PDB file of C-alpha atoms in Angstrom:
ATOM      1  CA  UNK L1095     -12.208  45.591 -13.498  1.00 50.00           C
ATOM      2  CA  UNK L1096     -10.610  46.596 -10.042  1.00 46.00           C
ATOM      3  CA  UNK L1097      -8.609  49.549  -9.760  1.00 51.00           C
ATOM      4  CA  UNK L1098      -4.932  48.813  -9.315  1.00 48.00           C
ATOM      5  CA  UNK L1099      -4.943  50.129  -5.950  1.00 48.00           C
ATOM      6  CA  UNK L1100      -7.033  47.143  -4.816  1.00 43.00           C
ATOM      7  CA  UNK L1101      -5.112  44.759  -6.384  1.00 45.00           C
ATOM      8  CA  UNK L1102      -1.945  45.753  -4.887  1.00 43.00           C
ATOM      9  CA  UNK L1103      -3.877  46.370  -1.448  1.00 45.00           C
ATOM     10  CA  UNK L1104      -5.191  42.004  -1.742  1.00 44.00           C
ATOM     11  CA  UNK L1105      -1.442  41.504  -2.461  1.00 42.00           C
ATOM     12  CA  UNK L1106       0.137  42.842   0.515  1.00 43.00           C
ATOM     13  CA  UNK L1107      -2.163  41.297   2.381  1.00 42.00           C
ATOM     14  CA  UNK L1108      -1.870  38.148   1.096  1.00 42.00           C
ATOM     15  CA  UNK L1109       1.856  38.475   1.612  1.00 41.00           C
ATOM     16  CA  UNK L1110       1.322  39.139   5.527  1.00 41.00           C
ATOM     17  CA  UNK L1111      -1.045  36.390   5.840  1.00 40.00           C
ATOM     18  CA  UNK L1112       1.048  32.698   7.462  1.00 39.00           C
ATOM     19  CA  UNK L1113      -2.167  30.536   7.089  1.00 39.00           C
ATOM     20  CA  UNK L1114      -1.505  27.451   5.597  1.00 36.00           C
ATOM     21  CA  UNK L1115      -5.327  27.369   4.918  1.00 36.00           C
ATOM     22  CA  UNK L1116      -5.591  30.098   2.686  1.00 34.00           C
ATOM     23  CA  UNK L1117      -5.798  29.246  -0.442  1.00 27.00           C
ATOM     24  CA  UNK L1118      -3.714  32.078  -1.638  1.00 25.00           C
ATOM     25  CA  UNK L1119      -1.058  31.373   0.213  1.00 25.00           C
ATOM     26  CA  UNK L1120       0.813  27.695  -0.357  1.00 31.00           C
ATOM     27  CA  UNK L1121       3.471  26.634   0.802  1.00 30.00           C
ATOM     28  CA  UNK L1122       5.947  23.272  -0.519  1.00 33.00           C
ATOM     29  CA  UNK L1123       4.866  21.377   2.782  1.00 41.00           C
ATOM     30  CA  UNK L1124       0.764  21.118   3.448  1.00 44.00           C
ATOM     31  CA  UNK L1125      -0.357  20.995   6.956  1.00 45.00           C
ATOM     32  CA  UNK L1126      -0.554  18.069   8.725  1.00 52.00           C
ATOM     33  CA  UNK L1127      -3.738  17.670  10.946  1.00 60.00           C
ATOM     34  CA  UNK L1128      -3.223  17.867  14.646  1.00 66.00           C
ATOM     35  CA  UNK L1129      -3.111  14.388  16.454  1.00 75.00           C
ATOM     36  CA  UNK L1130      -5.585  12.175  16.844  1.00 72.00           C
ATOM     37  CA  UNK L1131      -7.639  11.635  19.536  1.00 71.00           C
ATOM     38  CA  UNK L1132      -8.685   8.549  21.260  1.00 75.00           C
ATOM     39  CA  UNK L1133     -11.924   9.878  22.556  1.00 56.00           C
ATOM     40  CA  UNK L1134     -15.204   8.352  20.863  1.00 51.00           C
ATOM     41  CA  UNK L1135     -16.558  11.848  19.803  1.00 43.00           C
ATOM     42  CA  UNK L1136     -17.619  12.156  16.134  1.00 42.00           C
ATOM     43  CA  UNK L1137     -16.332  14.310  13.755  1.00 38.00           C
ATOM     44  CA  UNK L1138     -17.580  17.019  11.766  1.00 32.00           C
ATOM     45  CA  UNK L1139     -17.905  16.981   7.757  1.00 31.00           C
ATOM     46  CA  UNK L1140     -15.342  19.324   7.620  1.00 32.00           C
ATOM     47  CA  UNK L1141     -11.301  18.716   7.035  1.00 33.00           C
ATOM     48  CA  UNK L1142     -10.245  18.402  10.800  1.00 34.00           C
ATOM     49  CA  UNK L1143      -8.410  21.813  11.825  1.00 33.00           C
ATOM     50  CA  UNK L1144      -5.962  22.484  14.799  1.00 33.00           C
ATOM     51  CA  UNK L1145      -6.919  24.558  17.774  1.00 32.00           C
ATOM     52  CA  UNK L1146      -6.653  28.491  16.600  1.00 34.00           C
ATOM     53  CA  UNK L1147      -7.327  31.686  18.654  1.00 33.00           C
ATOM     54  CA  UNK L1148      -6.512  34.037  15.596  1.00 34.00           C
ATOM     55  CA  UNK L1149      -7.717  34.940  12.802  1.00 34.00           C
ATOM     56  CA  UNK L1150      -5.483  36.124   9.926  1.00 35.00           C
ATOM     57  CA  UNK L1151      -6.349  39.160   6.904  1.00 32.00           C
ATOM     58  CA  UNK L1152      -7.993  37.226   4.642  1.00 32.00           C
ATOM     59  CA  UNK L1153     -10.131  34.410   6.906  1.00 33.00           C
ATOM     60  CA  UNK L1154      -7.526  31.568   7.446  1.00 33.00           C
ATOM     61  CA  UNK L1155      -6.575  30.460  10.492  1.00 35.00           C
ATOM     62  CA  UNK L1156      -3.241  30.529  12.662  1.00 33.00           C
ATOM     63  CA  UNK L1157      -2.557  27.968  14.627  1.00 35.00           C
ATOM     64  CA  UNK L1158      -1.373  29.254  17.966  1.00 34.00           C
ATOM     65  CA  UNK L1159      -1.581  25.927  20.224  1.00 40.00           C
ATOM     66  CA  UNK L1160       1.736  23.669  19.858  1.00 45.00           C
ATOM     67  CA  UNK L1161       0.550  20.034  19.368  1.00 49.00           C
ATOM     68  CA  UNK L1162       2.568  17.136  20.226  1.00 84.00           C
ATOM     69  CA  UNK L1163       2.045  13.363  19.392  1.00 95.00           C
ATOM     70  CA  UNK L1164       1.523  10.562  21.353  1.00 96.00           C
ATOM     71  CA  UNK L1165       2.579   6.913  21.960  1.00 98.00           C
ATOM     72  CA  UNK L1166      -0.413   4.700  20.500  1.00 98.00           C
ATOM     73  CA  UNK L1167      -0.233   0.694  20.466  1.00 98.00           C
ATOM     74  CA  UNK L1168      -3.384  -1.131  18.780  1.00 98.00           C
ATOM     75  CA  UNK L1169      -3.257  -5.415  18.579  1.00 98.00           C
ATOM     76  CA  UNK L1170      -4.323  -6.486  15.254  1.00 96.00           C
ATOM     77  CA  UNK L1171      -6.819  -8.862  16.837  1.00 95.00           C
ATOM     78  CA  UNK L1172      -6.979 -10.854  13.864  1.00 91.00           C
ATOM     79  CA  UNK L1173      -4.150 -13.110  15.337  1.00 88.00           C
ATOM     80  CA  UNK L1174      -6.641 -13.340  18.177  1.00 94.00           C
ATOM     81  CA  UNK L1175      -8.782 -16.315  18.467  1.00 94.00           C
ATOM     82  CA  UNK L1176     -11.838 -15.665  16.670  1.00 90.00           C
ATOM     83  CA  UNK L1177     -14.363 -17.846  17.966  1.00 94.00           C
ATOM     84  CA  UNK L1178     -13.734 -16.005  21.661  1.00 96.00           C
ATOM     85  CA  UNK L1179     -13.240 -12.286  19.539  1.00 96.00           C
ATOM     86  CA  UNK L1180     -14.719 -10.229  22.574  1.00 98.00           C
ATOM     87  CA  UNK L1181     -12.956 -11.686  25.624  1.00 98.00           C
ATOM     88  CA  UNK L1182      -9.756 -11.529  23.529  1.00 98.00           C
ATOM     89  CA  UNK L1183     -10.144  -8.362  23.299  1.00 98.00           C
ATOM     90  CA  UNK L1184     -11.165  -7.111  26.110  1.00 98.00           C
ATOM     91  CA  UNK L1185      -7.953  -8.527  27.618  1.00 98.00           C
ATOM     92  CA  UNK L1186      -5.991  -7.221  25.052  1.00 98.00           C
ATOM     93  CA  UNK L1187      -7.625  -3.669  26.306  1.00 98.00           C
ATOM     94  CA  UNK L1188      -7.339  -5.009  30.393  1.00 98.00           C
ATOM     95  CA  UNK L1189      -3.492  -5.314  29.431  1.00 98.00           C
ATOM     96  CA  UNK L1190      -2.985  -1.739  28.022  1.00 98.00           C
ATOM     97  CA  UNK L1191      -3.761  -1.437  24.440  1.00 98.00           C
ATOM     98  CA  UNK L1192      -4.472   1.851  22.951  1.00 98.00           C
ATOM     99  CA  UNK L1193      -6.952   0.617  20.697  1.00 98.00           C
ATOM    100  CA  UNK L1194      -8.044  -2.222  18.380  1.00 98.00           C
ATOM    101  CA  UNK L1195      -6.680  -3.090  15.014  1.00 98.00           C
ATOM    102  CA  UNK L1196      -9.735  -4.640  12.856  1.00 98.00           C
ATOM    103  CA  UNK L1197      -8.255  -5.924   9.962  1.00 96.00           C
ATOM    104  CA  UNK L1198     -11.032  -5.680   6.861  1.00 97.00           C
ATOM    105  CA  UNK L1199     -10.023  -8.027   3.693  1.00 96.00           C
ATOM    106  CA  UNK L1200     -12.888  -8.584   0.583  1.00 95.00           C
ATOM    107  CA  UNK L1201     -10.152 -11.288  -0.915  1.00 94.00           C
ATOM    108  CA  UNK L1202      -9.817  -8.860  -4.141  1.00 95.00           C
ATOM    109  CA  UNK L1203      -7.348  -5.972  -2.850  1.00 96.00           C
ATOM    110  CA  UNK L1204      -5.609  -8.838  -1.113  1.00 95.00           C
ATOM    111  CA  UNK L1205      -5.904 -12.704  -1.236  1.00 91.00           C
ATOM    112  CA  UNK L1206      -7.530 -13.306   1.524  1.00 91.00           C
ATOM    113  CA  UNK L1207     -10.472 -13.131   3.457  1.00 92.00           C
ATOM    114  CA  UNK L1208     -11.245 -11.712   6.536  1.00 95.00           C
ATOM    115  CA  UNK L1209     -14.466 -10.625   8.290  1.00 95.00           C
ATOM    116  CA  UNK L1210     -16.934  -7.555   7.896  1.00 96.00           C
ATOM    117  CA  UNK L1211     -18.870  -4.921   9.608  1.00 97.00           C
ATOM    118  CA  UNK L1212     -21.371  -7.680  11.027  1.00 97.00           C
ATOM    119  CA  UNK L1213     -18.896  -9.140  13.570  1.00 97.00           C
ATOM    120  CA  UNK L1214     -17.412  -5.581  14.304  1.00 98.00           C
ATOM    121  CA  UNK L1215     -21.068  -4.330  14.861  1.00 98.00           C
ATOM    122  CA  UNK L1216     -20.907  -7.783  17.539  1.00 97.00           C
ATOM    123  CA  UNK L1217     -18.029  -6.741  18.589  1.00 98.00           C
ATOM    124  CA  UNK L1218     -18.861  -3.117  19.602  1.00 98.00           C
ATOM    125  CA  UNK L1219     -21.977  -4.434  21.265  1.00 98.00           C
ATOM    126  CA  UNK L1220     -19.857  -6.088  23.720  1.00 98.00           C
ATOM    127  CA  UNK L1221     -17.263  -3.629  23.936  1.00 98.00           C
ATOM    128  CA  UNK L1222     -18.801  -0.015  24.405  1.00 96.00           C
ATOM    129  CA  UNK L1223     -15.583   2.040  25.121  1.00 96.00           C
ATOM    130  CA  UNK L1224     -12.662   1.230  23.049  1.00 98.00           C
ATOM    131  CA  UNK L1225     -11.278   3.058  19.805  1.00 98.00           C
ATOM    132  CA  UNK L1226     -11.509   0.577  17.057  1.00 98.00           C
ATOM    133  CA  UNK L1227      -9.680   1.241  13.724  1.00 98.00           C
ATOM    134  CA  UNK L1228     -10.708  -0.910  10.844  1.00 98.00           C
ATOM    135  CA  UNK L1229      -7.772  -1.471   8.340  1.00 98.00           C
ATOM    136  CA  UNK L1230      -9.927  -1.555   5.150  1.00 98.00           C
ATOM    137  CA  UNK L1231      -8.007  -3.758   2.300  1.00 98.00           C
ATOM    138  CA  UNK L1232     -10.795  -3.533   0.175  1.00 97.00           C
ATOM    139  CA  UNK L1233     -11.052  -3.052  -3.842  1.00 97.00           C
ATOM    140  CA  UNK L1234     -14.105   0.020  -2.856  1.00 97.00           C
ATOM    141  CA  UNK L1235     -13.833   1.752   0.449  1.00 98.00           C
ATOM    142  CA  UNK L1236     -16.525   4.018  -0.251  1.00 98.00           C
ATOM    143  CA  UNK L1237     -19.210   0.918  -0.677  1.00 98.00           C
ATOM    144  CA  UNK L1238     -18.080  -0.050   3.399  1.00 98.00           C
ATOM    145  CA  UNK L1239     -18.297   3.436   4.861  1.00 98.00           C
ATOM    146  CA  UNK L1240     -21.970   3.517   5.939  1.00 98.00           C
ATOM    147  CA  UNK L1241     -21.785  -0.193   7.456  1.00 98.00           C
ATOM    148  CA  UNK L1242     -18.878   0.601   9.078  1.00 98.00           C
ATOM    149  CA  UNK L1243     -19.783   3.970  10.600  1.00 98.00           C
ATOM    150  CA  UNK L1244     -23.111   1.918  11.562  1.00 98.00           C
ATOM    151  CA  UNK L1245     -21.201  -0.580  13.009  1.00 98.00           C
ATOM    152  CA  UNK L1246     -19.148   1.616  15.471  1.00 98.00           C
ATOM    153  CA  UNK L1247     -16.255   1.919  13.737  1.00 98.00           C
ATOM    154  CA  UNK L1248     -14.186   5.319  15.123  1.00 98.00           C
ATOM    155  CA  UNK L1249     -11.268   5.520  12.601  1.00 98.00           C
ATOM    156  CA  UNK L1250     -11.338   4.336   8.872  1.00 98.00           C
ATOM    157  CA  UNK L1251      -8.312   3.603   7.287  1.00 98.00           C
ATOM    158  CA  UNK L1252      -8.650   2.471   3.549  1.00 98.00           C
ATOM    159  CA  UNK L1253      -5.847   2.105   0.710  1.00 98.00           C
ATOM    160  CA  UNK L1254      -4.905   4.815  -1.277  1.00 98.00           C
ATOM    161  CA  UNK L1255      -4.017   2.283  -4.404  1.00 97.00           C
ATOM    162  CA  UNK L1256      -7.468   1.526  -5.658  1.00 97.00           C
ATOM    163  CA  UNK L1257      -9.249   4.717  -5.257  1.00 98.00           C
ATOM    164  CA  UNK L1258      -9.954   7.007  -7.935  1.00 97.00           C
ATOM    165  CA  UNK L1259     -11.098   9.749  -5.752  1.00 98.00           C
ATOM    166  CA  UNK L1260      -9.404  10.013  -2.369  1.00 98.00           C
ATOM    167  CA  UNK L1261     -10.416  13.267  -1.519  1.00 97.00           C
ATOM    168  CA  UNK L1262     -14.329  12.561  -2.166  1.00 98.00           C
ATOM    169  CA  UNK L1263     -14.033   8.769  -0.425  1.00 98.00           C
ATOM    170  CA  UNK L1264     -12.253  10.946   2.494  1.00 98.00           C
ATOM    171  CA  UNK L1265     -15.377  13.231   3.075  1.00 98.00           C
ATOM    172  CA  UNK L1266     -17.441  10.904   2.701  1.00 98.00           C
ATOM    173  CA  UNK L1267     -15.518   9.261   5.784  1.00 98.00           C
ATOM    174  CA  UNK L1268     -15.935  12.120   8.209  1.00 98.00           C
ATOM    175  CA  UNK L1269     -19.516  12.956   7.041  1.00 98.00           C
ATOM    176  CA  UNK L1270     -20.457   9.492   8.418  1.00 98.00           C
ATOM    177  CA  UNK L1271     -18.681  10.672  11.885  1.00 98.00           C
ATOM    178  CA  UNK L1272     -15.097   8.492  11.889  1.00 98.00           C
ATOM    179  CA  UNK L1273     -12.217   9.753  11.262  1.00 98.00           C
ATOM    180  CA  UNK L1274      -9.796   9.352   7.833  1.00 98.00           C
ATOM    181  CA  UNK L1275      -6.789   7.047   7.876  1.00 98.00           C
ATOM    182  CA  UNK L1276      -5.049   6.540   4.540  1.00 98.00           C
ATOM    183  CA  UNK L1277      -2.664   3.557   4.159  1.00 98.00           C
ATOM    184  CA  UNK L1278      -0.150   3.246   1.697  1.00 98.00           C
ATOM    185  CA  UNK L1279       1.346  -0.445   0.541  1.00 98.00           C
ATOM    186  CA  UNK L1280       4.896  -1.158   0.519  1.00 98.00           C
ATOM    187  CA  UNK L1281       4.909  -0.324  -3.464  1.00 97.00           C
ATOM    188  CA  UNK L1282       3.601   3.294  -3.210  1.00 98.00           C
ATOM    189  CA  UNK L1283       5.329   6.129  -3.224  1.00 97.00           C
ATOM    190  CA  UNK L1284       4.960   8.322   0.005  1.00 97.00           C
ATOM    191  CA  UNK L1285       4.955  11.270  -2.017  1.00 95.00           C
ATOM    192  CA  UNK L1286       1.627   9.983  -3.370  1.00 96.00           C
ATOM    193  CA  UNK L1287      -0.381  10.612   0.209  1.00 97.00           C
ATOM    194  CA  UNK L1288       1.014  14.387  -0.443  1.00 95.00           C
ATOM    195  CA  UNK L1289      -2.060  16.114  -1.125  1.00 94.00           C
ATOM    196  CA  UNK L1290      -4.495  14.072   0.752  1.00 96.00           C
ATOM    197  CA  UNK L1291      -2.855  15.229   4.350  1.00 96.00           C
ATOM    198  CA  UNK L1292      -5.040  18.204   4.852  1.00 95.00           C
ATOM    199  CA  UNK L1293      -7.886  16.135   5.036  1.00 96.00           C
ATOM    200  CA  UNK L1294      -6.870  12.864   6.932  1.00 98.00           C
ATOM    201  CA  UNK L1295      -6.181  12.327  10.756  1.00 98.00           C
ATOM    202  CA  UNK L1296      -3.740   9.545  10.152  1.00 98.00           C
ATOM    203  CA  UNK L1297      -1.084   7.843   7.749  1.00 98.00           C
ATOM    204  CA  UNK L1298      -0.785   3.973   7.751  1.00 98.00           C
ATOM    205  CA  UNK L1299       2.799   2.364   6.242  1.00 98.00           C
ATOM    206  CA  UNK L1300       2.741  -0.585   6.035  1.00 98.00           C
ATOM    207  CA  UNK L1301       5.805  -2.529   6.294  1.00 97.00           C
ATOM    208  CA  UNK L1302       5.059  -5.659   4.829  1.00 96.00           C
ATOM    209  CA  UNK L1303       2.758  -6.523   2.021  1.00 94.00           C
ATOM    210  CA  UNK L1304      -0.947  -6.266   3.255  1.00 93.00           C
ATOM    211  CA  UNK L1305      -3.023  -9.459   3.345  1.00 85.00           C
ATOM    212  CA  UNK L1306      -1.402 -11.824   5.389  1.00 74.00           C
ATOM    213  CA  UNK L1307       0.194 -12.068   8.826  1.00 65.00           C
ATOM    214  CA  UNK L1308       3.380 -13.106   9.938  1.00 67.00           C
ATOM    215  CA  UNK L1309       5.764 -12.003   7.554  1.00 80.00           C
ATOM    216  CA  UNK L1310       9.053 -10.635   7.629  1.00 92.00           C
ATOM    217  CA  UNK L1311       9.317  -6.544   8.792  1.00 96.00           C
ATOM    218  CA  UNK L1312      10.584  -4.514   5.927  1.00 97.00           C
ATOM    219  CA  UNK L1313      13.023  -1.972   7.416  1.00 98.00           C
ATOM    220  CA  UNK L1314      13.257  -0.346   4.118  1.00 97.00           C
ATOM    221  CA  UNK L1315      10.138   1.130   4.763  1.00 98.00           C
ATOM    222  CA  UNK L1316      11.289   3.215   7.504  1.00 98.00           C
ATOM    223  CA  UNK L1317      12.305   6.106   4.876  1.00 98.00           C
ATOM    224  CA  UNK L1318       8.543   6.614   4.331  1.00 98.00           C
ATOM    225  CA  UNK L1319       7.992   7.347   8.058  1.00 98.00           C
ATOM    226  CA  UNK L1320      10.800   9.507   8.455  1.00 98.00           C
ATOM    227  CA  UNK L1321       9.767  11.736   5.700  1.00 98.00           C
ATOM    228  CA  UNK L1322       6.536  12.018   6.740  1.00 98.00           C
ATOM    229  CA  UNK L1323       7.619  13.089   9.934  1.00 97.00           C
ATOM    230  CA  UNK L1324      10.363  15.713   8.983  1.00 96.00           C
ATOM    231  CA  UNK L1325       7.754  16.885   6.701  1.00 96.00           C
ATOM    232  CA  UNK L1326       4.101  16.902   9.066  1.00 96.00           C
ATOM    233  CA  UNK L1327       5.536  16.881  12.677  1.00 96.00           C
ATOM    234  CA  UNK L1328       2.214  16.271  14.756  1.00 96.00           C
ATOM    235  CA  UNK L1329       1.084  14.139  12.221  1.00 97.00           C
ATOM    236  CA  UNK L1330       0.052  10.713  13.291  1.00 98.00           C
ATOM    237  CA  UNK L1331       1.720   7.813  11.569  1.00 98.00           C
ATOM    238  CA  UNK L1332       1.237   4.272  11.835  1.00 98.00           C
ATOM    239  CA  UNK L1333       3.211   1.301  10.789  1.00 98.00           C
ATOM    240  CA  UNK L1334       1.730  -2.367  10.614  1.00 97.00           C
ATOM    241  CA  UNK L1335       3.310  -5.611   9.677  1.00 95.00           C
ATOM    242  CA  UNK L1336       6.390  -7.344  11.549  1.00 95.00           C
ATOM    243  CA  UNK L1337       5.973  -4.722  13.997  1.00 97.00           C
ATOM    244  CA  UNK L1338       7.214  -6.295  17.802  1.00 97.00           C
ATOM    245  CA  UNK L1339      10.284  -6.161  19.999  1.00 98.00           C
ATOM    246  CA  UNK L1340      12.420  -6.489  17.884  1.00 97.00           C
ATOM    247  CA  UNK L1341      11.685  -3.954  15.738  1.00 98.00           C
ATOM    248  CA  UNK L1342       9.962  -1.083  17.853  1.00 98.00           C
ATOM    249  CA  UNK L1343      13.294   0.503  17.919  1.00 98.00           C
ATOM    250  CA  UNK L1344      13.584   1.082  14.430  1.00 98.00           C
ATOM    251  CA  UNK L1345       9.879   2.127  14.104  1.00 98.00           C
ATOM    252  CA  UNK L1346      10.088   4.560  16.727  1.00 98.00           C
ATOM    253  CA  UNK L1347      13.254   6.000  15.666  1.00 98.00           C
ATOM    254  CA  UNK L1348      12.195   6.950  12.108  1.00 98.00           C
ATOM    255  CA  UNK L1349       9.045   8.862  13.708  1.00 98.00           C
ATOM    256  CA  UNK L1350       6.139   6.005  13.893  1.00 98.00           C
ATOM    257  CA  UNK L1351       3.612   6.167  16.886  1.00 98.00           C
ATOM    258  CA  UNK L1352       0.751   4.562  16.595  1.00 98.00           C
ATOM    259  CA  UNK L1353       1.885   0.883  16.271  1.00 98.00           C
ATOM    260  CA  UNK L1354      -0.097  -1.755  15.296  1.00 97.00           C
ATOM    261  CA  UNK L1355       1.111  -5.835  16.255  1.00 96.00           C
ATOM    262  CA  UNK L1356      -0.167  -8.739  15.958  1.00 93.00           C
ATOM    263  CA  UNK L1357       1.483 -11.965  17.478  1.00 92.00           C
ATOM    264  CA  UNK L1358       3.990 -10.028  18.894  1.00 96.00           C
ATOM    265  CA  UNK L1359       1.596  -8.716  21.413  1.00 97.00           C
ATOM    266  CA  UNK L1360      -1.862 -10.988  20.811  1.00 96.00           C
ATOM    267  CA  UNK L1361       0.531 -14.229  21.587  1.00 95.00           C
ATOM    268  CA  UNK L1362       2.644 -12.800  24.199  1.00 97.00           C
ATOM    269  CA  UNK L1363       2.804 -14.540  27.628  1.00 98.00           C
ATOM    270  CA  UNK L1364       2.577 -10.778  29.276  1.00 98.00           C
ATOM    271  CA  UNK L1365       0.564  -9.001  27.269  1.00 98.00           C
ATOM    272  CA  UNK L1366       0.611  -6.390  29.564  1.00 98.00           C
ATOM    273  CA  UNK L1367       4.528  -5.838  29.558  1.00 98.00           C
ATOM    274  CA  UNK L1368       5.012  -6.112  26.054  1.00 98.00           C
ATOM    275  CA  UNK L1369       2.537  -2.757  25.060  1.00 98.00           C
ATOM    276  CA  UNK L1370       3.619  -1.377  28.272  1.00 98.00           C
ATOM    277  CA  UNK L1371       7.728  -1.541  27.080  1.00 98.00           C
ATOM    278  CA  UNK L1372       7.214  -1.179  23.196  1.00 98.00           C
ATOM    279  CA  UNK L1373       4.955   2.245  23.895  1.00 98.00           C
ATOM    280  CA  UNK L1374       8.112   3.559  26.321  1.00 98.00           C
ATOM    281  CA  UNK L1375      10.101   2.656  23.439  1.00 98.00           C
ATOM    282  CA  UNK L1376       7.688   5.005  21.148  1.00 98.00           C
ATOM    283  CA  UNK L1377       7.436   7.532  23.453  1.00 97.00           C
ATOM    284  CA  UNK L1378      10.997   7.967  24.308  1.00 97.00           C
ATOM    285  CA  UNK L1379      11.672   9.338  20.498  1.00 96.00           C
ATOM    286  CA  UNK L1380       8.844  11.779  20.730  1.00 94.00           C
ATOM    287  CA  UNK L1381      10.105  15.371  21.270  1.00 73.00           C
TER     288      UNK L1381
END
């Protein structure tokens, strides 16, 4: 046994220490990771970590470097044509876009059927620069993570709904070197993505039910985003479905700023002026 003069020396200290990463010291909110990066580093097979230059009492970290989000806009090239996948989007890339939106579907998770890490392994080939996020509506993420990493694949997004084991699929993610998106359907609870934060680099809402384009934007999804960002402020969140024009506004308001669209942008006469407008839309909300 201790003597009670060390115990009541850990105590104090414990009580001094504003880490978030401590695990003696919790708060009600966890720590959202800092923003994502577009760069095509890899990461580490540790929980990404802000920027610190102190170290507290008992070994956590304080983060001393104020982070702020960014204005992110990634085509879905799945309303692309297919059978001309590169030059699409490469012009989708010429014309401003952030990234590229790979939508994954295995016909299970959702009824439909989409491509696979083949044609995005194709599709890196010709494109050797860009940030490609795969959207992963899949039954079992964890069986696509190797292909995908192999394939070029910088951030991996995958459904919370079907996985037993978030946190273990989530490593798994960064161990291959991509980063950890988790994406919630229009059924699930945001509280539910809670107490995977601390170990992804972005949050997907969707806002209208995954597997098929061209429906309807569901503005009722818009709570989700705004708690997420009154609760992780330099989190990066991400809204897909219905997203355009029209509806930027409301998506950017509530606290979205990565935005993923599809014909809105793919089938847009100026390309170029539609992501140009909709990210000064996004970027005129963030503080």
């Amino acid at each position: 046994m201790y003597p009670a003069s060390f115990a009541i020396r850990m105590f104090s200290l414990c009580l001094r220490c504003p880490g978030s990463h401590c695990l003696r010291y919790k708060t009600s909110k966890l720590r959202a990771p800092a923003p994502l990066s577009l760069t095509l580093t890899r990461t580490t097979a540790s929980p990404h970590r802000p920027v610190s230059s102190q170290t507290n009492c008992c070994g956590c970290q304080k983060n001393s470097k104020k982070m702020s989000i960014q204005a992110k806009i990634g085509p879905s090239i799945l309303n692309a044509d297919l059978a001309n996948l590169a030059a699409e989007s490469q012009k989708l890339l010429d014309n401003g876009a952030d990234y590229l939106h790979l939508d994954v579907m295995d016909g299970n998770f959702v009824p439909n059927l989409t491509f696979g890490h083949p044609m995005v392994k194709c599709l890196r080939n010709k494109i050797k620069d860009a940030f490609f996020e795969t959207h992963m509506m899949v039954d079992n993420p964890e069986q696509w993570i190797a292909p995908m990493a192999d394939a070029g694949v910088n951030l991996y997004t995958f459904h919370i709904e079907p996985v037993e084991d978030v946190a273990k699929v989530s490593r798994k993610i960064q161990e291959a070197g991509m980063k950890v998106g988790l994406a919630l359907k229009p059924g699930t609870k945001v509280e539910e993505v809670q107490k995977y934060i601390d170990i992804a680099d972005l949050v997907l809402v969707m806002t209208v039910e995954p597997g098929f384009g061209g429906q309807s934007f569901m503005a009722d999804m818009m709570p989700k985003v705004e708690w997420l960002r009154n609760n992780y402020p330099n989190l990066d969140i991400e809204v897909d479905g219905g997203v355009g024009p029209k509806t930027i506004d409301c998506c950017a308001k509530s606290g979205a700023n990565w935005i993923v669209s599809g014909t809105a942008v793919v089938g847009a006469s100026d390309q170029r002026k539609v992501i140009s407008d909709m990210r000064g839309v996004v970027q005129s909300y963030i503080k």
